Amino acid sequence: MKRRTILATGAAAFLGGRAPAYAQGRTTRITYWCWSEHARGAQAVYPRFREQNPDIEVEITNLNPQEIQDKILVAMATGVGAPDVGLIIESRFPTYPPTGGLLDVHDHVAPREADFSARLRTRLKHHGRYFGFPYIQNIAVMFYRQDMFEERGITAPIETWDEWVGAGKRIRDRDRNRYMHQVSPGAVGFGPLLGYFEAAGVHFFTEEGRVIRNNRAAAEVLKVYHDIVRVHDICLLVTHNTPEHFVAMRTGRIAALHSGNWGLDRLEREAAADAGKWKVQHFPRWRADGPPQVGNWGGSVLVVPRANRNHAAAIKWASYLSADIEAQIGLWQNGYGLPTSLAAQRDPRMREPQPFLGQSMYEASVLGRDVFYTNLVRDWPRVQIEMGRQLDAMFQGQKSPDQAWTDFEAAMVRQYG
Amino acid sequence: MRTLRRRRALEPSPLVQYAVLCGLSALLALVLMPWAWALLSSFKPRSEIMSTGFLPEVWQIGNYVELFTTTLYGRWLMNSAIVSVSAACLGMVVCGMAGYAFAKFRFAGNTVLFWIVIASVSIPPFTTVIPLFGWMAKLGLLNTYLVLVLPFASSAFGLFMMRQYVSTLPDELIEAARIDGCGELRLLLTIILPLARPALGTVGILIFISSWNSFIWPLVFMRTDAMFTLPVGIAGLNSEQMAEYGMIMAAAITSCIPMLAVFFLMQKQIIAGLTRGAVKA
Amino acid sequence: MPHRLRRTAAPYLLIAPFFLLFGTFWAGPIVASFLYSFTEWRGITPPEPIGLANYERLLADERFFIALGNTLWMAVAYVACANLASLSLALVLDASWLRLRHLFRTAFFLPMTISMVVSAVIFQLIYAGDIGLIAKLLAVVGIEGPAWLRDPATAPLAIVAMRVWRTMGYYAIIYLAGLQAVSVDLKEAARLDGASEWQVIRHVTLPALKPVALFCVVLTSISALEMFDEPMILTQGGPGDATLTAVMFVYQQGFQFLELGYAAAASYVLTLVIVAISIAQKLWLGEKER
């Protein structure tokens, strides 16, 4: 084994690209894979980490989030190409611990269990041991153009979903080129759609991972999603993260943006000229008499693949991002990821206003709401892709929302039972 | 004389000729337009790309600077160059030798082996990649240059072309050399290879181009962004959440340059090689 | 004596390096893939033999048939458009009275030098709604065009059009070479018999082009049936699986869901389809000699 390693690295030293990361002198270099605003957040909180750990250098790599998930999965299967620390989308996390490719980090996470929510305490465990570090979470929120709302006599924040739809009609009546907010078809539309399901408090799967049959509640939510585009006609159908989506943001084609907290990062970059016009509010309550409940738009988890050798350094970096209050707050201020650390959430700095909004996003869109998390299963991409297909068929007019839900349920039963 | 007059009489009128020339030029403009658009966009900042307007308000090279300073583009370029040049060189040697053998020797399995190679052309990608992926992972060859160079060197088209060309070389020359006592190795090196130079050149260029533009293989076998080749790197830039379109256009334009250079330098050879292979097929 | 030995051994030594590489990287994996298609292999655990279960699952998999269907009809569209376009272009370029032939020939070939990835990336900004070149040009005239890549009816056509753009010049050159090889005497004889230019083309030139046409049709078919790069980059198989090709399906199953045995089975079914089509084309276009 040792000889093969030497052969592989020596003989292929030139052809083999880069040398493995071993401690050169006293500095350990580790790689960290994350995306967009998380890379920016990490860059912002990195200097302090360096001060505390001068012997560790972190290389922060910005990759597409879906690709990171796939690459890390494959890396664990092959032992090649895994980063030292990776950021995993929470909904896809369940697939990883059973592969045996993640480092058991129980001893580093369990001692501070009280600092994060009960949901994470269950989700990050596999057979009773922690395999991931809680990192940040994203609440589903609505950003809106205050100037456009005021023009049409709409007062924000809008409390319930029915009121939101009503306001949407006023926006549309005034100008047929403007819409209330955006709805996305396709597999990428599943993330936003989940926010609606969760605001309505709906599960698709039981806690054991079986499909809930004849899920009328879910079918209703899908119908609402369909109707706001095709019946009430208040929403712009545009695929998430495409050029058209960004253009809609910057030209005011949509009066509101349904997004996670990180949407602020997108607005800052795409609609910089409109600083001060955008504000944020809670996702509207699904029912006037229902709980003040919103959905999430994913959270992320830090994992340490076992394949690499720099476990100690990797754990230090992950722990820093996860537990250090300054780091967690820095991540909120620079990347708009909501801290999972309860202590960080209580810090008064969380309530500081964001310059672009002129208000505190935390107070306006997070506080005062319970976040609902739907039950997850393994191989989440299957769920995403299947729902994406049904959404496309539904929005193309090929099937009714009821039919789309029935077909989705049937496909899930075939996969998961 | 009569034929010449007849031929001139058969030429369409100057008006029609002019119209066809115009039409062809229009078609050409249409074909070149995507490039022109990419070029224009590469000089625009993101805000301009996302708004109306065609020409850049201010021509800025920010995208190009960002491309080389904030991404691993330079590294990807180097990886592509290393892989393609190595594959082309190795391919010329390997296909040259094998093509000569198939063309000028009769040996057991001559036809069968050749047709197996030709048949492999119709196997879709990923069929070979799937098992190779597992094996290369076990051997620790994932994410190395070798894993890309070796498969491209054993090119079916390369073998086909070399066999085609060498079979046109006169047998008498070879026999004469043998009678003169020339050893097989010397025969190969001093007579066959020099004579086959045009085909060798074409094979080298073809392998260079196909490995440079390959996407599927490096997508699967290169696992870290420092080892990506150009196509995979550019695809990665493109799939970012808030894709920097201007920078991506800059990447697209700069990645065309090496291929265009190769093409302009070796134009005659490439076209001759392609047509020779096709017409004889 | 040694000479003769060396002479019989020579071919085997000459082909050895090629076949060593070919065996390891092409032939071996092709066979192994076939064997893996009868296993369940998730990459992390060793492959488990499960008999025909993968193939049974494929036959019941709606998405696989959608992928095959898309691949077939996009291939038909591409083969037809590419060959017609390049043949027409070649016919024009072949005209003896045409000036600047070399310039046009070279210029039309240029798109072939860029990779499919780069062409897909460039065409993103052509096809995009609002900011794409087509959208902007139409806006000048006041028309709002369709969202090319987001509409299941236009997305496959957009991808085919992009491919035709890229390869038209290449096949035009091949057809041109074929045209120039058509015997001038035959054409002269036909003209002397009173045939019009168009009749000459129809009855002399085109039949003589059959072998070249077969070559081009086979090549365009194989490359179309293996389409992956463009849908992967532009639409990820969407919208609604409208541009999901067979190879994309194999990639998804193999490298996103990590179901390598299932992916191997799918790639073999695709192989059968490709081989069947190639044979059919040979029979249709190949044997009708003068």
Short mmCIF file of C-alpha atoms in Angstrom, two decimals, chain A:
data_model
loop_
_atom_site.label_atom_id
_atom_site.label_comp_id
_atom_site.label_asym_id
_atom_site.label_seq_id
_atom_site.Cartn_x
_atom_site.Cartn_y
_atom_site.Cartn_z
CA MET A 1 0.00 0.00 0.00
CA LYS A 2 2.71 2.41 0.97
CA ARG A 3 4.72 1.51 -2.13
CA ARG A 4 1.72 2.09 -4.38
CA THR A 5 1.18 5.50 -2.88
CA ILE A 6 4.80 6.45 -3.46
CA LEU A 7 4.61 5.14 -7.01
CA ALA A 8 1.43 7.00 -7.68
CA THR A 9 2.72 10.27 -6.38
CA GLY A 10 6.31 9.92 -7.56
CA ALA A 11 5.89 8.54 -11.05
CA ALA A 12 2.95 10.70 -11.75
CA ALA A 13 4.40 13.67 -9.94
CA PHE A 14 4.56 15.72 -13.06
CA LEU A 15 1.76 14.00 -14.90
CA GLY A 16 -0.17 13.71 -11.69
CA GLY A 17 -0.75 17.38 -11.20
CA ARG A 18 -0.41 18.62 -7.71
CA ALA A 19 1.35 17.00 -4.79
CA PRO A 20 -0.78 15.83 -1.88
CA ALA A 21 -1.39 18.30 0.90
CA TYR A 22 1.01 17.39 3.61
CA ALA A 23 2.34 19.73 6.24
CA GLN A 24 5.05 21.75 4.58
CA GLY A 25 7.13 23.06 7.34
CA ARG A 26 4.58 24.14 9.88
CA THR A 27 1.69 25.33 7.66
CA THR A 28 -1.15 23.03 6.77
CA ARG A 29 -3.14 23.94 3.68
CA ILE A 30 -6.71 22.77 3.54
CA THR A 31 -9.34 23.19 0.85
CA TYR A 32 -12.88 24.37 1.52
CA TRP A 33 -15.63 24.07 -1.08
CA CYS A 34 -18.59 26.38 -0.91
CA TRP A 35 -20.55 28.69 -3.16
CA SER A 36 -21.25 32.36 -3.90
CA GLU A 37 -22.22 34.22 -0.75
CA HIS A 38 -20.69 31.53 1.45
CA ALA A 39 -17.36 32.05 -0.23
CA ARG A 40 -17.70 35.75 0.43
CA GLY A 41 -18.71 35.12 4.01
CA ALA A 42 -15.80 32.75 4.51
CA GLN A 43 -13.37 35.29 3.05
CA ALA A 44 -14.70 37.89 5.46
CA VAL A 45 -14.27 35.77 8.59
CA TYR A 46 -11.03 34.12 7.47
CA PRO A 47 -8.56 36.74 8.78
CA ARG A 48 -9.65 36.18 12.36
CA PHE A 49 -9.25 32.43 11.92
CA ARG A 50 -5.73 32.98 10.64
CA GLU A 51 -4.88 35.02 13.69
CA GLN A 52 -6.08 32.25 15.94
CA ASN A 53 -4.53 29.49 13.81
CA PRO A 54 -1.45 30.85 12.04
CA ASP A 55 -0.38 27.37 11.04
CA ILE A 56 -3.49 26.65 8.95
CA GLU A 57 -4.14 28.08 5.50
CA VAL A 58 -7.57 27.69 3.98
CA GLU A 59 -8.12 27.71 0.25
CA ILE A 60 -11.70 28.80 -0.33
CA THR A 61 -13.11 27.48 -3.61
CA ASN A 62 -16.29 28.77 -5.19
CA LEU A 63 -18.24 26.05 -7.03
CA ASN A 64 -21.83 25.57 -8.09
CA PRO A 65 -23.72 24.11 -5.09
CA GLN A 66 -25.28 21.22 -7.04
CA GLU A 67 -21.88 20.30 -8.41
CA ILE A 68 -20.32 20.34 -4.98
CA GLN A 69 -22.84 17.80 -3.77
CA ASP A 70 -22.23 15.51 -6.74
CA LYS A 71 -18.47 15.87 -6.63
CA ILE A 72 -18.21 15.19 -2.93
CA LEU A 73 -20.42 12.13 -3.29
CA VAL A 74 -18.25 10.76 -6.07
CA ALA A 75 -15.11 11.73 -4.18
CA MET A 76 -16.22 9.68 -1.23
CA ALA A 77 -16.82 6.73 -3.50
CA THR A 78 -13.42 6.95 -5.11
CA GLY A 79 -11.28 8.49 -2.40
CA VAL A 80 -10.10 11.12 -4.85
CA GLY A 81 -10.80 14.80 -5.11
CA ALA A 82 -12.59 15.43 -1.85
CA PRO A 83 -12.02 18.78 -0.21
CA ASP A 84 -10.90 18.92 3.39
CA VAL A 85 -14.09 20.68 4.36
CA GLY A 86 -17.20 20.79 2.21
CA LEU A 87 -20.48 22.61 2.42
CA ILE A 88 -23.45 20.33 1.90
CA ILE A 89 -27.00 21.47 1.31
CA GLU A 90 -28.99 20.28 4.31
CA SER A 91 -31.66 18.54 2.25
CA ARG A 92 -29.02 16.41 0.59
CA PHE A 93 -27.15 15.61 3.76
CA PRO A 94 -28.94 12.32 4.60
CA THR A 95 -27.28 10.57 1.66
CA TYR A 96 -23.75 11.09 2.93
CA PRO A 97 -23.26 9.47 6.34
CA PRO A 98 -24.45 5.99 5.21
CA THR A 99 -21.71 5.93 2.60
CA GLY A 100 -19.08 5.76 5.30
CA GLY A 101 -17.13 8.53 3.64
CA LEU A 102 -17.64 11.22 6.24
CA LEU A 103 -15.63 11.71 9.36
CA ASP A 104 -17.45 11.06 12.61
CA VAL A 105 -17.29 14.45 14.31
CA HIS A 106 -19.48 13.62 17.27
CA ASP A 107 -16.86 14.54 19.84
CA HIS A 108 -16.52 18.01 18.39
CA VAL A 109 -20.21 18.77 17.96
CA ALA A 110 -21.99 17.03 20.84
CA PRO A 111 -20.51 19.20 23.63
CA ARG A 112 -22.23 22.28 22.27
CA GLU A 113 -25.53 20.66 21.39
CA ALA A 114 -27.49 23.15 23.44
CA ASP A 115 -26.38 25.93 21.12
CA PHE A 116 -28.38 24.78 18.12
CA SER A 117 -31.92 23.71 17.42
CA ALA A 118 -33.50 20.32 18.09
CA ARG A 119 -34.11 19.73 14.42
CA LEU A 120 -30.40 19.91 13.68
CA ARG A 121 -29.71 17.61 16.58
CA THR A 122 -31.66 14.91 14.78
CA ARG A 123 -30.74 15.75 11.22
CA LEU A 124 -27.00 15.80 11.59
CA LYS A 125 -26.85 12.47 13.36
CA HIS A 126 -26.46 9.03 11.89
CA HIS A 127 -26.88 6.11 14.24
CA GLY A 128 -26.68 8.51 17.15
CA ARG A 129 -23.38 10.13 16.12
CA TYR A 130 -22.86 13.55 14.55
CA PHE A 131 -21.43 13.59 11.03
CA GLY A 132 -21.76 17.25 10.22
CA PHE A 133 -21.29 20.66 11.79
CA PRO A 134 -24.30 22.98 11.87
CA TYR A 135 -23.45 25.99 9.77
CA ILE A 136 -26.19 28.37 8.66
CA GLN A 137 -29.80 28.23 7.61
CA ASN A 138 -31.95 30.22 5.24
CA ILE A 139 -35.47 31.33 5.92
CA ALA A 140 -37.83 31.86 3.00
CA VAL A 141 -38.63 35.56 2.83
CA MET A 142 -40.16 38.10 0.50
CA PHE A 143 -38.15 41.09 -0.63
CA TYR A 144 -40.30 43.83 -2.09
CA ARG A 145 -40.03 47.19 -3.80
CA GLN A 146 -41.43 49.63 -1.34
CA ASP A 147 -41.78 52.35 -3.96
CA MET A 148 -43.87 50.12 -6.20
CA PHE A 149 -46.04 49.02 -3.29
CA GLU A 150 -46.62 52.61 -2.19
CA GLU A 151 -47.52 53.66 -5.73
CA ARG A 152 -50.33 51.16 -5.68
CA GLY A 153 -51.45 51.92 -2.16
CA ILE A 154 -50.24 48.63 -0.72
CA THR A 155 -49.04 48.73 2.87
CA ALA A 156 -46.30 46.37 3.84
CA PRO A 157 -45.66 44.09 5.58
CA ILE A 158 -48.48 41.97 4.18
CA GLU A 159 -49.60 39.50 6.80
CA THR A 160 -51.44 36.64 5.08
CA TRP A 161 -51.21 34.83 1.82
CA ASP A 162 -54.70 35.84 0.69
CA GLU A 163 -53.81 39.46 1.24
CA TRP A 164 -50.61 38.92 -0.74
CA VAL A 165 -52.55 37.58 -3.71
CA GLY A 166 -54.93 40.53 -3.46
CA ALA A 167 -52.02 42.94 -3.49
CA GLY A 168 -50.60 41.10 -6.44
CA LYS A 169 -53.76 41.74 -8.43
CA ARG A 170 -53.47 45.46 -7.70
CA ILE A 171 -49.92 45.44 -9.03
CA ARG A 172 -51.03 43.67 -12.19
CA ASP A 173 -54.06 45.84 -12.77
CA ARG A 174 -51.95 48.93 -12.69
CA ASP A 175 -49.35 47.73 -15.20
CA ARG A 176 -49.61 44.51 -17.23
CA ASN A 177 -45.83 44.41 -17.54
CA ARG A 178 -45.24 44.07 -13.84
CA TYR A 179 -45.79 41.04 -11.67
CA MET A 180 -46.01 40.49 -7.95
CA HIS A 181 -43.20 37.98 -7.59
CA GLN A 182 -41.54 35.17 -9.50
CA VAL A 183 -42.29 31.47 -9.76
CA SER A 184 -39.84 29.01 -11.24
CA PRO A 185 -40.59 25.79 -13.14
CA GLY A 186 -38.14 22.94 -13.50
CA ALA A 187 -36.02 21.10 -10.99
CA VAL A 188 -34.52 24.39 -9.83
CA GLY A 189 -38.04 25.49 -9.01
CA PHE A 190 -38.34 22.87 -6.33
CA GLY A 191 -36.37 24.87 -3.78
CA PRO A 192 -38.74 27.85 -3.87
CA LEU A 193 -41.75 25.54 -4.02
CA LEU A 194 -40.67 23.85 -0.83
CA GLY A 195 -41.03 27.18 0.94
CA TYR A 196 -44.75 27.13 0.09
CA PHE A 197 -45.21 23.56 1.29
CA GLU A 198 -43.45 24.35 4.53
CA ALA A 199 -45.37 27.57 5.13
CA ALA A 200 -48.45 25.35 4.90
CA GLY A 201 -46.91 22.84 7.28
CA VAL A 202 -46.91 19.93 4.83
CA HIS A 203 -44.73 16.81 4.85
CA PHE A 204 -44.35 14.46 1.86
CA PHE A 205 -42.51 11.76 3.70
CA THR A 206 -42.92 10.26 7.12
CA GLU A 207 -40.04 10.42 9.51
CA GLU A 208 -39.10 6.90 8.48
CA GLY A 209 -38.81 7.99 4.85
CA ARG A 210 -42.03 6.49 3.47
CA VAL A 211 -44.31 8.41 1.15
CA ILE A 212 -47.48 9.88 2.65
CA ARG A 213 -50.29 8.60 0.47
CA ASN A 214 -53.20 10.67 -0.84
CA ASN A 215 -51.62 13.82 0.43
CA ARG A 216 -54.51 16.25 -0.09
CA ALA A 217 -52.77 19.02 1.80
CA ALA A 218 -49.79 18.83 -0.52
CA ALA A 219 -51.95 18.70 -3.64
CA GLU A 220 -53.66 21.89 -2.46
CA VAL A 221 -50.37 23.72 -2.12
CA LEU A 222 -49.35 22.68 -5.61
CA LYS A 223 -52.65 24.00 -6.87
CA VAL A 224 -52.01 27.36 -5.21
CA TYR A 225 -48.56 27.45 -6.83
CA HIS A 226 -50.16 26.78 -10.19
CA ASP A 227 -52.98 29.24 -9.71
CA ILE A 228 -50.86 32.23 -8.81
CA VAL A 229 -49.36 31.94 -12.28
CA ARG A 230 -52.19 30.64 -14.42
CA VAL A 231 -55.40 31.67 -12.66
CA HIS A 232 -54.76 34.74 -10.54
CA ASP A 233 -51.99 35.68 -12.96
CA ILE A 234 -49.96 37.58 -10.40
CA CYS A 235 -46.64 35.79 -10.80
CA LEU A 236 -43.98 35.83 -13.48
CA LEU A 237 -42.94 32.38 -14.62
CA VAL A 238 -39.18 32.53 -14.97
CA THR A 239 -36.58 29.85 -14.35
CA HIS A 240 -34.45 30.45 -11.28
CA ASN A 241 -30.92 31.78 -11.79
CA THR A 242 -31.26 32.32 -15.53
CA PRO A 243 -30.41 35.65 -17.18
CA GLU A 244 -34.14 36.35 -17.47
CA HIS A 245 -34.52 35.92 -13.72
CA PHE A 246 -31.79 38.46 -12.98
CA VAL A 247 -33.13 40.90 -15.53
CA ALA A 248 -36.55 40.73 -13.88
CA MET A 249 -34.89 41.63 -10.58
CA ARG A 250 -33.06 44.64 -11.88
CA THR A 251 -35.70 46.11 -14.15
CA GLY A 252 -38.50 46.04 -11.62
CA ARG A 253 -40.52 43.57 -13.62
CA ILE A 254 -41.28 41.91 -10.33
CA ALA A 255 -42.43 44.00 -7.41
CA ALA A 256 -41.28 41.36 -4.95
CA LEU A 257 -38.66 38.64 -4.88
CA HIS A 258 -39.33 35.31 -3.21
CA SER A 259 -35.99 34.16 -1.96
CA GLY A 260 -33.96 33.02 1.01
CA ASN A 261 -32.06 35.50 3.14
CA TRP A 262 -29.23 35.20 0.65
CA GLY A 263 -31.46 36.94 -1.89
CA LEU A 264 -30.12 40.17 -0.45
CA ASP A 265 -26.72 39.26 -1.82
CA ARG A 266 -28.22 38.81 -5.28
CA LEU A 267 -30.11 42.09 -5.09
CA GLU A 268 -27.03 43.95 -3.99
CA ARG A 269 -25.14 42.67 -6.97
CA GLU A 270 -27.84 42.77 -9.60
CA ALA A 271 -29.94 45.76 -8.57
CA ALA A 272 -27.32 47.96 -6.97
CA ALA A 273 -28.91 51.02 -8.47
CA ASP A 274 -32.11 50.36 -6.55
CA ALA A 275 -30.56 50.45 -3.09
CA GLY A 276 -33.05 51.84 -0.62
CA LYS A 277 -36.06 50.87 -2.72
CA TRP A 278 -36.04 47.24 -1.66
CA LYS A 279 -37.28 46.08 1.71
CA VAL A 280 -37.90 42.66 3.20
CA GLN A 281 -40.79 41.04 5.04
CA HIS A 282 -41.85 37.66 6.35
CA PHE A 283 -43.18 35.11 3.94
CA PRO A 284 -46.95 35.62 4.29
CA ARG A 285 -48.82 33.41 6.70
CA TRP A 286 -50.49 30.60 4.82
CA ARG A 287 -53.77 30.87 6.69
CA ALA A 288 -55.09 33.82 8.64
CA ASP A 289 -55.99 31.50 11.49
CA GLY A 290 -52.89 29.33 11.14
CA PRO A 291 -49.57 29.42 12.98
CA PRO A 292 -46.98 32.12 12.17
CA GLN A 293 -44.97 29.61 10.23
CA VAL A 294 -42.62 29.95 7.31
CA GLY A 295 -40.55 27.63 5.24
CA ASN A 296 -36.85 27.55 4.80
CA TRP A 297 -34.81 27.74 1.67
CA GLY A 298 -32.22 25.22 2.71
CA GLY A 299 -29.60 25.26 5.29
CA SER A 300 -26.09 24.05 4.91
CA VAL A 301 -23.92 21.68 6.82
CA LEU A 302 -20.14 21.48 7.06
CA VAL A 303 -18.70 18.03 6.51
CA VAL A 304 -15.22 16.59 6.69
CA PRO A 305 -14.66 13.77 4.19
CA ARG A 306 -12.61 11.01 5.64
CA ALA A 307 -10.47 10.53 2.54
CA ASN A 308 -8.12 13.41 3.22
CA ARG A 309 -5.49 13.50 5.89
CA ASN A 310 -5.79 16.95 7.36
CA HIS A 311 -8.55 16.06 9.75
CA ALA A 312 -7.31 18.15 12.65
CA ALA A 313 -7.03 21.33 10.61
CA ALA A 314 -10.32 20.65 8.86
CA ILE A 315 -12.11 20.22 12.18
CA LYS A 316 -10.64 23.49 13.44
CA TRP A 317 -11.94 25.39 10.41
CA ALA A 318 -15.37 23.76 10.53
CA SER A 319 -15.66 24.36 14.26
CA TYR A 320 -14.70 27.98 13.81
CA LEU A 321 -17.37 28.60 11.18
CA SER A 322 -19.93 26.65 13.14
CA ALA A 323 -19.45 27.69 16.75
CA ASP A 324 -17.42 30.89 16.97
CA ILE A 325 -19.91 33.68 17.62
CA GLU A 326 -17.89 36.29 15.79
CA ALA A 327 -17.66 34.00 12.77
CA GLN A 328 -21.38 33.22 12.76
CA ILE A 329 -22.25 36.88 12.97
CA GLY A 330 -19.67 37.68 10.31
CA LEU A 331 -21.34 35.11 8.04
CA TRP A 332 -24.68 36.83 8.52
CA GLN A 333 -23.25 40.26 7.85
CA ASN A 334 -21.34 39.20 4.74
CA GLY A 335 -23.29 36.32 3.27
CA TYR A 336 -26.70 36.60 4.91
CA GLY A 337 -26.72 33.06 6.19
CA LEU A 338 -28.73 32.86 9.38
CA PRO A 339 -26.58 31.55 12.24
CA THR A 340 -27.46 28.16 13.60
CA SER A 341 -25.72 29.14 16.81
CA LEU A 342 -28.46 30.26 19.17
CA ALA A 343 -25.99 32.38 21.10
CA ALA A 344 -25.08 34.21 17.91
CA GLN A 345 -28.75 34.73 17.10
CA ARG A 346 -29.25 36.44 20.44
CA ASP A 347 -26.36 38.82 19.83
CA PRO A 348 -27.57 42.41 19.40
CA ARG A 349 -25.48 42.82 16.27
CA MET A 350 -27.95 40.58 14.45
CA ARG A 351 -30.50 43.34 14.65
CA GLU A 352 -28.32 45.90 12.92
CA PRO A 353 -29.88 47.18 9.70
CA GLN A 354 -28.49 46.14 6.35
CA PRO A 355 -27.40 49.22 4.36
CA PHE A 356 -29.04 48.09 1.13
CA LEU A 357 -32.39 47.64 2.84
CA GLY A 358 -32.23 50.36 5.43
CA GLN A 359 -33.82 47.93 7.88
CA SER A 360 -32.80 44.92 9.90
CA MET A 361 -33.47 41.82 7.82
CA TYR A 362 -33.37 39.71 10.95
CA GLU A 363 -36.12 41.66 12.65
CA ALA A 364 -38.23 42.12 9.55
CA SER A 365 -38.21 38.62 8.14
CA VAL A 366 -36.94 36.08 10.66
CA LEU A 367 -37.99 37.04 14.16
CA GLY A 368 -41.43 36.08 15.25
CA ARG A 369 -41.84 33.17 12.92
CA ASP A 370 -41.48 29.45 13.47
CA VAL A 371 -39.56 27.73 10.76
CA PHE A 372 -41.04 24.51 9.50
CA TYR A 373 -38.80 21.83 8.07
CA THR A 374 -40.26 19.06 5.95
CA ASN A 375 -39.05 15.49 6.41
CA LEU A 376 -36.19 14.50 4.14
CA VAL A 377 -35.18 11.26 2.49
CA ARG A 378 -32.02 9.90 0.91
CA ASP A 379 -31.17 10.74 -2.70
CA TRP A 380 -32.99 14.05 -2.57
CA PRO A 381 -32.07 14.85 -6.24
CA ARG A 382 -34.59 12.22 -7.31
CA VAL A 383 -37.33 14.13 -5.56
CA GLN A 384 -36.11 17.39 -7.11
CA ILE A 385 -35.95 16.02 -10.62
CA GLU A 386 -39.33 14.33 -10.46
CA MET A 387 -41.05 17.40 -9.07
CA GLY A 388 -39.28 19.49 -11.71
CA ARG A 389 -40.79 17.35 -14.44
CA GLN A 390 -44.26 17.63 -12.98
CA LEU A 391 -43.90 21.39 -12.57
CA ASP A 392 -42.88 21.76 -16.19
CA ALA A 393 -45.77 19.63 -17.41
CA MET A 394 -48.16 21.50 -15.16
CA PHE A 395 -47.08 24.97 -16.24
CA GLN A 396 -47.09 23.94 -19.88
CA GLY A 397 -50.76 23.12 -19.41
CA GLN A 398 -50.30 19.42 -20.05
CA LYS A 399 -51.79 18.39 -16.75
CA SER A 400 -53.79 19.82 -13.89
CA PRO A 401 -52.09 20.45 -10.55
CA ASP A 402 -54.06 17.55 -9.07
CA GLN A 403 -52.81 15.22 -11.78
CA ALA A 404 -49.27 16.53 -11.36
CA TRP A 405 -49.39 15.78 -7.64
CA THR A 406 -50.81 12.31 -8.18
CA ASP A 407 -48.10 11.49 -10.70
CA PHE A 408 -45.43 12.87 -8.41
CA GLU A 409 -46.71 10.81 -5.51
CA ALA A 410 -46.82 7.68 -7.67
CA ALA A 411 -43.23 8.21 -8.80
CA MET A 412 -42.11 8.72 -5.21
CA VAL A 413 -43.86 5.54 -4.16
CA ARG A 414 -41.96 3.67 -6.88
CA GLN A 415 -38.67 5.03 -5.58
CA TYR A 416 -39.16 5.07 -1.84
CA GLY A 417 -42.17 2.91 -1.01
#
